[in-house]
Short mmCIF file of C-alpha atoms and ligand atoms in Angstrom, two decimals:
data_model
loop_
_atom_site.label_atom_id
_atom_site.label_comp_id
_atom_site.label_asym_id
_atom_site.label_seq_id
_atom_site.Cartn_x
_atom_site.Cartn_y
_atom_site.Cartn_z
CA UNK A 18 0.08 -0.07 0.00
CA UNK A 19 1.25 3.33 -0.76
CA UNK A 20 2.53 5.35 2.00
CA UNK A 21 0.08 8.30 1.28
CA UNK A 22 -2.77 5.85 1.44
CA UNK A 23 -1.46 4.37 4.74
CA UNK A 24 -1.14 7.83 6.36
CA UNK A 25 -4.71 8.79 5.29
CA UNK A 26 -5.82 5.17 6.55
CA UNK A 27 -4.35 5.78 10.16
CA UNK A 28 -4.87 9.98 10.43
CA UNK A 29 -8.21 10.25 8.54
CA UNK A 30 -10.15 7.40 8.99
CA UNK A 31 -13.27 7.49 6.61
CA UNK A 32 -17.05 6.42 7.13
CA UNK A 33 -16.27 3.38 5.26
CA UNK A 34 -13.43 2.31 7.39
CA UNK A 35 -15.83 1.48 10.51
CA UNK A 36 -15.64 -1.99 11.89
CA UNK A 37 -18.13 -4.48 10.51
CA UNK A 38 -18.40 -8.00 11.17
CA UNK A 39 -18.24 -10.82 8.52
CA UNK A 40 -16.55 -10.15 5.28
CA UNK A 41 -15.07 -7.28 6.75
CA UNK A 42 -12.06 -5.57 4.66
CA UNK A 43 -8.58 -5.81 6.57
CA UNK A 44 -8.89 -2.01 7.37
CA UNK A 45 -12.07 -2.51 8.97
CA UNK A 46 -10.75 -4.50 11.61
CA UNK A 47 -9.96 -2.03 14.43
CA UNK A 48 -6.40 -3.71 15.76
CA UNK A 49 -5.38 -4.54 12.45
CA UNK A 50 -6.08 -0.81 11.82
CA UNK A 51 -4.22 0.48 14.83
CA UNK A 52 -1.10 -1.75 13.88
CA UNK A 53 -0.98 -0.56 10.28
CA UNK A 54 -1.47 2.95 11.30
CA UNK A 55 1.65 2.68 13.89
CA UNK A 56 3.83 0.90 11.23
CA UNK A 57 3.20 3.43 8.93
CA UNK A 58 3.95 6.43 11.24
CA UNK A 59 7.33 4.55 12.19
CA UNK A 60 8.45 3.98 8.48
CA UNK A 61 7.48 7.66 7.64
CA UNK A 62 9.60 8.69 10.69
CA UNK A 63 12.53 6.44 9.43
CA UNK A 64 12.32 8.09 5.79
CA UNK A 65 12.18 11.68 7.13
CA UNK A 66 15.11 11.42 9.49
CA UNK A 67 17.28 9.42 6.69
CA UNK A 68 16.56 12.26 4.37
CA UNK A 69 17.36 14.91 7.00
CA UNK A 70 20.61 13.37 7.63
CA UNK A 71 21.58 13.11 4.15
CA UNK A 72 20.87 16.92 3.51
CA UNK A 73 21.84 18.27 6.86
CA UNK A 74 25.62 18.40 6.15
CA UNK A 75 25.25 20.39 3.16
CA UNK A 76 23.04 22.82 4.80
CA UNK A 77 25.39 23.17 7.65
CA UNK A 78 28.16 23.74 5.19
CA UNK A 79 26.22 26.44 3.36
CA UNK A 80 25.52 28.23 6.51
CA UNK A 81 29.07 28.18 7.81
CA UNK A 82 30.41 29.33 4.43
CA UNK A 83 27.93 32.37 4.34
CA UNK A 84 28.62 32.87 8.13
CA UNK A 85 32.49 32.98 7.60
CA UNK A 86 31.96 35.37 4.44
CA UNK A 87 30.19 37.62 6.24
CA UNK A 88 32.60 37.56 9.28
CA UNK A 89 35.90 37.86 7.35
CA UNK A 90 34.40 40.81 5.47
CA UNK A 91 33.72 42.61 8.38
CA UNK A 92 36.91 41.40 9.85
CA UNK A 93 38.88 42.67 6.86
CA UNK A 94 40.83 39.56 6.54
CA UNK A 95 41.23 37.43 3.86
CA UNK A 96 38.62 34.48 4.37
CA UNK A 97 40.12 32.86 7.20
CA UNK A 98 37.80 30.68 9.10
CA UNK A 99 36.31 31.43 12.39
CA UNK A 100 37.55 29.42 15.43
CA UNK A 101 35.17 26.25 15.64
CA UNK A 102 34.57 27.11 19.41
CA UNK A 103 32.23 29.90 17.89
CA UNK A 104 30.10 27.36 16.24
CA UNK A 105 29.98 23.99 18.10
CA UNK A 106 26.23 24.76 18.93
CA UNK A 107 23.50 26.47 17.08
CA UNK A 108 20.07 27.25 17.97
CA UNK A 109 17.45 25.64 15.88
CA UNK A 110 13.74 26.82 16.01
CA UNK A 111 12.56 23.27 15.39
CA UNK A 112 15.18 21.27 17.04
CA UNK A 113 16.70 23.40 19.94
CA UNK A 114 20.58 23.56 20.16
CA UNK A 115 22.13 21.29 17.47
CA UNK A 116 25.24 19.28 18.15
CA UNK A 117 27.53 19.17 15.07
CA UNK A 118 28.49 15.48 15.78
CA UNK A 119 30.83 13.89 13.12
CA UNK A 120 30.37 16.19 10.45
CA UNK A 121 31.42 19.23 12.61
CA UNK A 122 34.66 17.22 13.62
CA UNK A 123 35.79 17.23 10.05
CA UNK A 124 35.61 21.04 9.54
CA UNK A 125 36.86 21.93 13.21
CA UNK A 126 40.08 19.79 12.69
CA UNK A 127 40.72 21.81 9.81
CA UNK A 128 40.06 25.18 10.96
CA UNK A 129 40.67 24.82 14.31
CA UNK A 130 42.73 27.79 15.14
CA UNK A 131 44.14 30.97 13.25
CA UNK A 132 47.23 30.01 11.93
CA UNK A 133 48.90 32.15 9.36
CA UNK A 134 52.15 33.68 8.39
CA UNK A 135 52.84 37.35 7.32
CA UNK A 136 53.20 37.41 3.58
CA UNK A 137 55.93 35.79 1.61
CA UNK A 138 58.44 36.61 3.96
CA UNK A 139 56.75 34.44 6.25
CA UNK A 140 57.37 31.30 4.46
CA UNK A 141 61.43 31.78 5.04
CA UNK A 142 63.24 29.86 7.42
CA UNK A 143 62.33 27.00 9.89
CA UNK A 144 63.11 24.44 7.07
CA UNK A 145 63.26 20.56 7.99
CA UNK A 146 66.14 18.90 8.51
CA UNK A 147 65.96 15.70 6.06
CA UNK A 148 67.53 12.26 6.80
CA UNK A 149 69.27 11.04 3.77
CA UNK A 150 68.66 7.33 4.07
CA UNK A 151 70.84 6.18 1.14
CA UNK A 152 73.75 8.17 2.03
CA UNK A 153 73.57 7.13 5.76
CA UNK A 154 73.35 3.48 5.17
CA UNK A 155 76.54 3.57 2.79
CA UNK A 156 78.50 5.39 5.13
CA UNK A 157 77.38 4.14 8.53
CA UNK A 158 76.85 7.62 9.65
CA UNK A 159 73.74 10.02 10.01
CA UNK A 160 73.75 12.15 6.95
CA UNK A 161 71.20 15.23 7.38
CA UNK A 162 70.40 17.81 5.04
CA UNK A 163 68.89 21.18 5.77
CA UNK A 164 66.10 21.46 3.00
CA UNK A 165 66.93 25.20 2.18
CA UNK A 166 65.35 24.41 -1.20
CA UNK A 167 62.14 24.56 0.85
CA UNK A 168 62.50 28.42 1.67
CA UNK A 169 59.22 29.74 0.24
CA UNK A 170 60.13 32.93 -1.49
CA UNK A 171 63.08 31.96 -3.81
CA UNK A 172 63.53 28.36 -2.79
CA UNK A 173 67.03 28.63 -1.64
CA UNK A 174 69.27 29.78 1.18
CA UNK A 175 69.45 33.09 -0.31
CA UNK A 176 65.84 33.96 0.80
CA UNK A 177 67.06 34.50 4.21
CA UNK A 178 70.05 36.58 3.09
CA UNK A 179 67.93 38.77 0.82
CA UNK A 180 65.48 39.36 3.66
CA UNK A 181 67.93 40.31 5.85
CA UNK A 182 69.74 42.59 3.62
CA UNK A 183 66.24 44.44 2.79
CA UNK A 184 65.52 44.73 6.67
CA UNK A 185 68.94 45.76 7.28
CA UNK A 186 68.55 48.75 4.60
CA UNK A 187 65.11 49.80 5.73
CA UNK A 188 66.43 50.17 9.33
CA UNK A 189 69.35 52.30 8.01
CA UNK A 190 66.99 54.46 6.00
CA UNK A 191 68.48 53.47 2.49
CA UNK A 192 65.26 51.85 1.45
CA UNK A 193 61.79 53.25 1.79
CA UNK A 194 58.90 51.26 0.55
CA UNK A 195 56.72 52.63 -2.00
CA UNK A 196 59.15 55.34 -3.13
CA UNK A 197 60.03 53.81 -6.32
CA UNK A 198 63.35 52.50 -4.73
CA UNK A 199 65.31 49.94 -6.92
CA UNK A 200 67.36 47.13 -5.52
CA UNK A 201 70.42 46.44 -7.57
CA UNK A 202 72.65 43.04 -7.20
CA UNK A 203 75.12 41.02 -9.11
CA UNK A 204 74.16 37.46 -8.80
CA UNK A 205 74.61 33.98 -10.33
CA UNK A 206 70.67 33.60 -9.75
CA UNK A 207 69.57 32.40 -6.25
CA UNK A 208 70.18 35.91 -4.46
CA UNK A 209 68.53 37.79 -7.41
CA UNK A 210 65.17 35.16 -7.74
CA UNK A 211 64.95 35.80 -3.60
CA UNK A 212 65.45 39.72 -4.19
CA UNK A 213 62.96 40.04 -6.87
CA UNK A 214 60.39 38.29 -4.99
CA UNK A 215 60.81 40.03 -1.81
CA UNK A 216 61.31 43.38 -3.63
CA UNK A 217 57.79 42.99 -4.99
CA UNK A 218 56.48 42.08 -1.74
CA UNK A 219 57.92 44.94 0.08
CA UNK A 220 57.36 47.51 -2.22
CA UNK A 221 60.43 48.01 -4.26
CA UNK A 222 61.63 47.27 -8.14
CA UNK A 223 64.62 44.95 -8.71
CA UNK A 224 67.49 45.10 -11.35
CA UNK A 225 69.76 42.29 -11.64
CA UNK A 226 73.05 41.68 -13.43
CA UNK A 227 74.03 38.35 -14.13
CA UNK A 228 76.77 36.31 -16.14
CA UNK A 229 75.33 35.15 -19.31
CA UNK A 230 76.48 31.49 -19.09
CA UNK A 231 74.23 30.88 -16.15
CA UNK A 232 71.17 28.59 -16.82
CA UNK A 233 68.57 30.38 -18.84
CA UNK A 234 65.60 29.33 -16.84
CA UNK A 235 66.92 31.66 -13.72
CA UNK A 236 66.88 34.62 -16.09
CA UNK A 237 63.46 33.77 -17.24
CA UNK A 238 62.14 33.46 -13.64
CA UNK A 239 63.50 36.97 -12.90
CA UNK A 240 61.89 38.42 -15.55
CA UNK A 241 58.46 36.89 -14.84
CA UNK A 242 59.22 37.98 -11.18
CA UNK A 243 59.33 41.58 -12.68
CA UNK A 244 62.81 42.16 -12.12
CA UNK A 245 65.06 44.23 -14.69
CA UNK A 246 67.86 41.64 -15.94
CA UNK A 247 71.02 42.26 -17.44
CA UNK A 248 73.08 39.31 -18.72
CA UNK A 249 76.65 40.01 -19.28
CA UNK A 250 79.83 38.40 -20.87
CA UNK A 251 82.03 37.08 -18.57
CA UNK A 252 84.74 39.43 -17.26
CA UNK A 253 87.49 39.36 -14.36
CA UNK A 254 86.43 41.12 -11.14
CA UNK A 255 89.03 43.79 -11.87
CA UNK A 256 86.80 44.75 -15.04
CA UNK A 257 84.20 47.49 -14.53
CA UNK A 258 82.01 45.18 -16.61
CA UNK A 259 81.97 42.13 -14.21
CA UNK A 260 78.38 41.53 -12.89
CA UNK A 261 78.76 42.69 -9.64
CA UNK A 262 80.59 45.88 -10.55
CA UNK A 263 77.80 46.76 -13.12
CA UNK A 264 75.38 46.35 -10.58
CA UNK A 265 76.97 48.52 -8.01
CA UNK A 266 77.54 51.16 -10.90
CA UNK A 267 73.55 51.09 -12.11
CA UNK A 268 72.57 51.72 -8.44
CA UNK A 269 74.92 54.72 -8.59
CA UNK A 270 73.57 55.88 -11.76
CA UNK A 271 69.73 55.45 -10.55
CA UNK A 272 69.03 58.95 -9.12
CA UNK A 273 70.14 60.62 -12.23
CA UNK A 274 68.57 58.32 -14.44
CA UNK A 275 65.15 58.42 -12.47
CA UNK A 276 65.06 62.12 -10.75
CA UNK A 277 61.98 61.17 -9.08
CA UNK A 278 63.14 60.87 -5.61
CA UNK A 279 63.48 57.63 -5.52
CA UNK A 280 67.01 55.69 -4.80
CA UNK A 281 68.87 52.88 -5.96
CA UNK A 282 70.34 50.36 -3.24
CA UNK A 283 73.33 48.11 -4.22
CA UNK A 284 72.58 45.12 -1.96
CA UNK A 285 76.03 43.64 -2.30
CA UNK A 286 75.86 40.21 -1.16
CA UNK A 287 79.31 39.59 -1.42
CA UNK A 288 80.62 42.08 1.03
CA UNK A 289 77.60 42.89 3.17
CA UNK A 290 77.84 41.68 6.49
CA UNK A 291 73.94 41.32 6.62
CA UNK A 292 74.53 38.08 4.25
CA UNK A 293 76.53 36.13 7.08
CA UNK A 294 74.41 37.38 10.08
CA UNK A 295 71.31 36.07 8.32
CA UNK A 296 72.84 32.60 9.06
CA UNK A 297 73.93 33.59 12.49
CA UNK A 298 70.46 34.68 13.40
CA UNK A 299 68.62 31.66 11.78
CA UNK A 300 70.39 28.88 9.80
CA UNK A 301 72.76 28.03 12.67
CA UNK A 302 70.25 28.41 15.46
CA UNK A 303 67.85 26.16 13.49
CA UNK A 304 70.43 23.38 12.90
CA UNK A 305 71.35 23.62 16.65
CA UNK A 306 67.80 23.29 17.84
CA UNK A 307 67.11 20.44 15.29
CA UNK A 308 70.17 18.21 16.36
CA UNK A 309 69.93 19.45 19.89
CA UNK A 310 73.45 20.65 19.42
CA UNK A 311 74.67 16.82 18.63
CA UNK A 312 76.53 17.17 15.36
CA UNK A 313 80.07 16.14 14.56
CA UNK A 314 80.40 18.17 11.10
CA UNK A 315 78.84 20.79 8.96
CA UNK A 316 79.42 20.72 5.44
CA UNK A 317 78.72 23.57 3.01
CA UNK A 318 79.99 25.03 -0.13
CA UNK A 319 80.58 28.84 -0.62
CA UNK A 320 79.56 31.03 -3.06
CA UNK A 321 79.72 34.17 -0.96
CA UNK A 322 80.62 32.46 1.88
CA UNK A 323 77.84 33.75 4.01
CA UNK A 324 76.14 30.39 4.73
CA UNK A 325 79.31 28.49 6.05
CA UNK A 326 80.83 31.46 7.62
CA UNK A 327 77.51 32.35 9.46
CA UNK A 328 76.47 28.68 10.55
CA UNK A 329 80.25 28.16 11.80
CA UNK A 330 80.11 31.67 13.60
CA UNK A 331 77.06 30.33 15.50
CA UNK A 332 78.13 26.74 16.36
CA UNK A 333 81.36 27.30 17.20
CA UNK A 334 81.51 31.05 18.70
CA UNK A 335 78.02 31.18 20.23
CA UNK A 336 77.34 27.62 20.94
CA UNK A 337 80.88 26.58 21.99
CA UNK A 338 80.78 23.61 19.50
CA UNK A 339 84.47 23.77 19.02
CA UNK A 340 84.71 19.78 18.06
CA UNK A 341 82.37 20.21 15.21
CA UNK A 342 84.19 20.13 12.08
CA UNK A 343 83.47 22.73 9.41
CA UNK A 344 84.06 21.37 5.95
CA UNK A 345 83.93 23.36 2.97
CA UNK A 346 82.61 21.51 -0.16
CA UNK A 347 84.29 23.23 -3.22
CA UNK A 348 83.61 22.32 -6.89
CA UNK A 349 86.60 22.04 -9.33
CA UNK A 350 88.04 25.37 -10.78
CA UNK A 351 87.33 27.20 -7.37
CA UNK A 352 90.38 28.61 -5.49
CA UNK A 353 88.84 28.32 -1.95
CA UNK A 354 89.97 24.44 -1.42
CA UNK A 355 93.55 25.39 -1.86
CA UNK A 356 92.99 28.51 0.50
CA UNK A 357 91.45 26.35 3.43
CA UNK A 358 94.03 23.24 2.68
CA UNK A 359 97.18 25.12 1.90
CA UNK A 360 96.72 29.00 2.68
CA UNK A 361 97.02 30.17 -0.87
CA UNK A 362 94.24 30.93 -3.48
CA UNK A 363 95.01 28.75 -6.56
CA UNK A 364 93.45 26.73 -9.10
CA UNK A 365 95.25 25.22 -12.08
CA UNK A 366 92.26 25.91 -14.18
CA UNK A 367 92.82 29.72 -13.52
CA UNK A 368 96.10 29.70 -14.92
CA UNK A 369 96.26 32.75 -17.54
CA UNK A 370 94.68 32.03 -20.72
CA UNK A 371 93.03 28.71 -19.74
CA UNK A 372 89.76 29.97 -18.09
CA UNK A 373 86.70 29.10 -20.05
CA UNK A 374 83.85 30.89 -18.10
CA UNK A 375 82.87 33.49 -15.57
CA UNK A 376 83.79 32.66 -12.02
CA UNK A 377 85.27 29.16 -12.05
CA UNK A 378 85.68 26.38 -14.45
CA UNK A 379 82.67 24.13 -13.28
CA UNK A 380 79.34 23.22 -14.44
CA UNK A 381 77.98 23.87 -10.72
CA UNK A 382 76.44 26.94 -10.16
CA UNK A 383 76.15 29.02 -7.17
CA UNK A 384 79.59 27.96 -5.13
CA UNK A 385 82.94 28.24 -5.88
CA UNK A 386 85.07 31.32 -6.46
CA UNK A 387 88.32 32.65 -7.03
CA UNK A 388 88.61 35.68 -4.60
CA UNK A 389 88.13 35.98 -0.95
CA UNK A 390 84.98 37.81 -0.26
CA UNK A 391 83.96 39.86 3.25
CA UNK A 392 81.75 37.15 4.25
CA UNK A 393 83.66 34.08 3.59
CA UNK A 394 86.75 35.77 5.41
CA UNK A 395 84.38 36.53 8.38
CA UNK A 396 84.31 32.81 9.18
CA UNK A 397 87.46 31.41 7.42
CA UNK A 398 89.37 30.50 10.32
CA UNK A 399 86.73 28.55 11.53
CA UNK A 400 86.64 26.28 8.53
CA UNK A 401 88.45 22.98 9.47
CA UNK A 402 88.89 21.43 6.18
CA UNK A 403 87.71 21.23 2.58
CA UNK A 404 86.83 18.59 -0.08
CA UNK A 405 87.20 19.35 -3.78
CA UNK A 406 84.34 17.65 -5.83
CA UNK A 407 84.59 17.22 -9.64
CA UNK A 408 81.84 17.93 -11.95
CA UNK A 409 81.41 14.16 -12.63
CA UNK A 410 81.14 13.38 -9.05
CA UNK A 411 78.43 16.06 -8.57
CA UNK A 412 76.38 14.78 -11.82
CA UNK A 413 76.85 10.91 -10.45
CA UNK A 414 75.74 12.11 -6.84
CA UNK A 415 72.65 14.15 -8.30
CA UNK A 416 71.50 10.88 -10.26
CA UNK A 417 72.09 8.88 -7.29
CA UNK A 418 69.76 11.13 -5.01
CA UNK A 419 66.92 10.84 -7.45
CA UNK A 420 67.10 7.17 -7.87
CA UNK A 421 67.61 6.17 -4.03
CA UNK A 422 66.03 8.73 -2.18
CA UNK A 423 63.61 10.75 -4.56
CA UNK A 424 65.44 13.97 -3.94
CA UNK A 425 66.06 16.30 -7.05
CA UNK A 426 68.52 18.61 -6.43
CA UNK A 427 70.40 21.36 -8.17
CA UNK A 428 74.30 21.13 -8.66
CA UNK A 429 75.42 22.88 -5.32
CA UNK A 430 73.51 20.42 -3.32
CA UNK A 431 75.11 17.66 -5.20
CA UNK A 432 78.69 18.99 -4.20
CA UNK A 433 77.51 19.33 -0.61
CA UNK A 434 76.23 15.67 -0.81
CA UNK A 435 79.75 14.38 -2.16
CA UNK A 436 81.70 16.30 0.37
CA UNK A 437 79.31 15.21 3.28
CA UNK A 438 79.99 11.58 2.15
CA UNK A 439 83.84 12.16 2.28
CA UNK A 440 83.79 13.96 5.51
CA UNK A 441 81.55 11.05 7.28
CA UNK A 442 84.18 8.51 5.81
CA UNK A 443 86.71 10.31 7.88
CA UNK A 444 84.74 10.28 11.23
CA UNK A 445 83.74 7.32 13.39
CA UNK A 446 80.70 5.31 12.51
CA UNK A 447 77.43 6.81 13.77
CA UNK A 448 78.65 10.50 13.58
CA UNK A 449 76.40 13.06 12.56
CA UNK A 450 76.84 15.08 9.38
CA UNK A 451 74.81 18.28 8.50
CA UNK A 452 74.69 19.72 5.13
CA UNK A 453 72.36 21.58 2.81
CA UNK A 454 69.81 20.92 0.20
CA UNK A 455 70.37 24.47 -1.61
CA UNK A 456 67.94 24.35 -4.66
CA UNK A 457 66.00 22.11 -6.64
CA UNK A 458 66.85 20.45 -9.82
CA UNK A 459 63.93 22.74 -11.66
CA UNK A 460 66.55 25.52 -11.62
CA UNK A 461 69.13 23.39 -13.59
CA UNK A 462 67.38 21.72 -16.30
CA UNK A 463 68.95 23.37 -19.22
CA UNK A 464 72.62 22.87 -17.93
CA UNK A 465 73.37 20.63 -15.19
CA UNK A 466 70.53 17.90 -15.81
CA UNK A 467 71.07 18.07 -19.54
CA UNK A 468 74.56 16.96 -18.77
CA UNK A 469 73.63 14.20 -16.55
CA UNK A 470 71.35 12.92 -19.32
CA UNK A 471 74.40 13.33 -22.05
CA UNK A 472 76.48 11.43 -19.70
CA UNK A 473 73.97 8.33 -19.92
CA UNK A 474 73.45 8.36 -16.24
CA UNK A 475 69.66 8.41 -16.62
CA UNK A 476 69.68 5.25 -18.91
CA UNK A 477 68.47 2.14 -17.17
CA UNK A 478 71.69 0.08 -16.27
CA UNK A 479 73.41 3.20 -14.93
CA UNK A 480 70.44 4.42 -13.00
CA UNK A 481 70.42 1.30 -10.79
CA UNK A 482 74.10 1.53 -9.53
CA UNK A 483 74.11 0.25 -6.01
CA UNK A 484 77.73 1.06 -5.00
CA UNK A 485 78.00 4.28 -3.99
CA UNK A 486 81.59 4.75 -3.84
CA UNK A 487 82.14 2.82 -6.92
CA UNK A 488 79.76 5.49 -8.49
CA UNK A 489 81.85 8.30 -7.23
CA UNK A 490 85.15 6.93 -7.80
CA UNK A 491 85.91 6.92 -4.06
CA UNK A 492 86.51 3.21 -3.50
CA UNK A 493 89.56 3.90 -1.17
CA UNK A 494 87.20 5.50 1.43
CA UNK A 495 85.19 2.21 1.87
CA UNK A 496 85.49 0.72 5.68
N1 PMP B 521 73.74 27.32 -3.53
C1 PMP B 521 73.19 27.95 -4.38
C2 PMP B 521 72.32 27.53 -5.36
C3 PMP B 521 73.27 29.42 -4.38
O1 PMP B 521 72.98 30.04 -5.27
C4 PMP B 521 74.66 29.68 -3.42
C5 PMP B 521 74.67 31.17 -3.33
N2 PMP B 521 75.25 31.92 -4.57
C6 PMP B 521 75.01 28.98 -2.57
C7 PMP B 521 74.65 27.54 -2.50
C8 PMP B 521 76.12 29.22 -1.61
O2 PMP B 521 75.71 30.20 -0.56
P1 PMP B 521 76.75 31.41 0.16
O3 PMP B 521 76.42 32.61 -0.96
O4 PMP B 521 75.91 31.50 1.24
O5 PMP B 521 78.10 30.61 0.13
#
């Protein structure tokens, strides 16, 4: 019998439904009549409840969305959801106070508190310390890497430096937001990308001078970030057209060229102490906290030298970790290795007439240099040792990290990891070695990763190499 009829039968008995004797229809019998009516009411109740339960979460969702929109408008924020405490119970005219049971639990987990950072600069720092399993297994030590590629502005440790240089300049009144001021810098890429990102966020323009032999994706990225980019031919640092000297000159020319009251600020990452102090203030303390101060070695390459100097200063001078070895990871062609090992700045590839490219003769970008900068010098005496890494070792390490750990890194990271392995093998088993994942392989597709492909390291037999030391040509280090 259709529900409609049942309901009618129970609630609106008609004259024909009166009980009669003999030959009576089922509905005419009073007990049967009552049972059917009760069953019908019960069934109807279940159906209504089920229907309400189905559409209730959607109604609740809509209500919350509308309420949050109104609230966030009146708070002037960007749609941050109000804390759940305000919406656990809600009065309903029909049902009284409504408890948002399982459905409420889901939404409250997502939006249980205000948790935001202030702008893109809030995404800088506090990067994870990653255990690299394959390197630890191979060396018998604990190899950890600070994932600096996760810094959220420009995706490298230079985010910390760019932010500190801008804040330092603002404090000294050298930069004023919204005045049309321009930040000028000479960089091989990473610092420029961090500066360009933060410049926009903080109300400045950015002008980058870089060597034209760096991976093209870096200057494309700078362009998309709204920076003016000048790619220049390789020149010695003594030349006025070296990319760093050009950036300094452009900053000096700014006022005359613009005449609108805005100024040009030369960030000067190689010589500015706001570079290494960024690492004294943030990277060093983070590493100390993440390891509980238990680290036997810190390994890093040097471009400006800001990272290795800043971290070394914090760990040794401020935390008295004088037993922690600080080791420079240096690519082929750089003079720093000899400076640390032998006290003289010399690389055979730098002999007069033999230099092929801008800074150092290597495919590696971001680290390796043939002059002593203020930043490197400020921590030089704290560096205990240096490891020289060839381009081939760097390429093989990068490929190894993808294959064994799923880590897709740039060239300076690969150099760091080779040097971390060499350092670990000179320490007792179980020692802790910390290095850096500087930037992602995405920035190095057209050069470094192309070279890796050209070397055949991505074809099947090569990709499955299982002996790290044989891969790196370091069999003599095996325990
Ligand atoms: N890795 C990359 C990718 C870099 O760009 C740089 C900086 N040029 C470094 C490492 C080295 O950092 P620092 O300048 O602090 O020595």
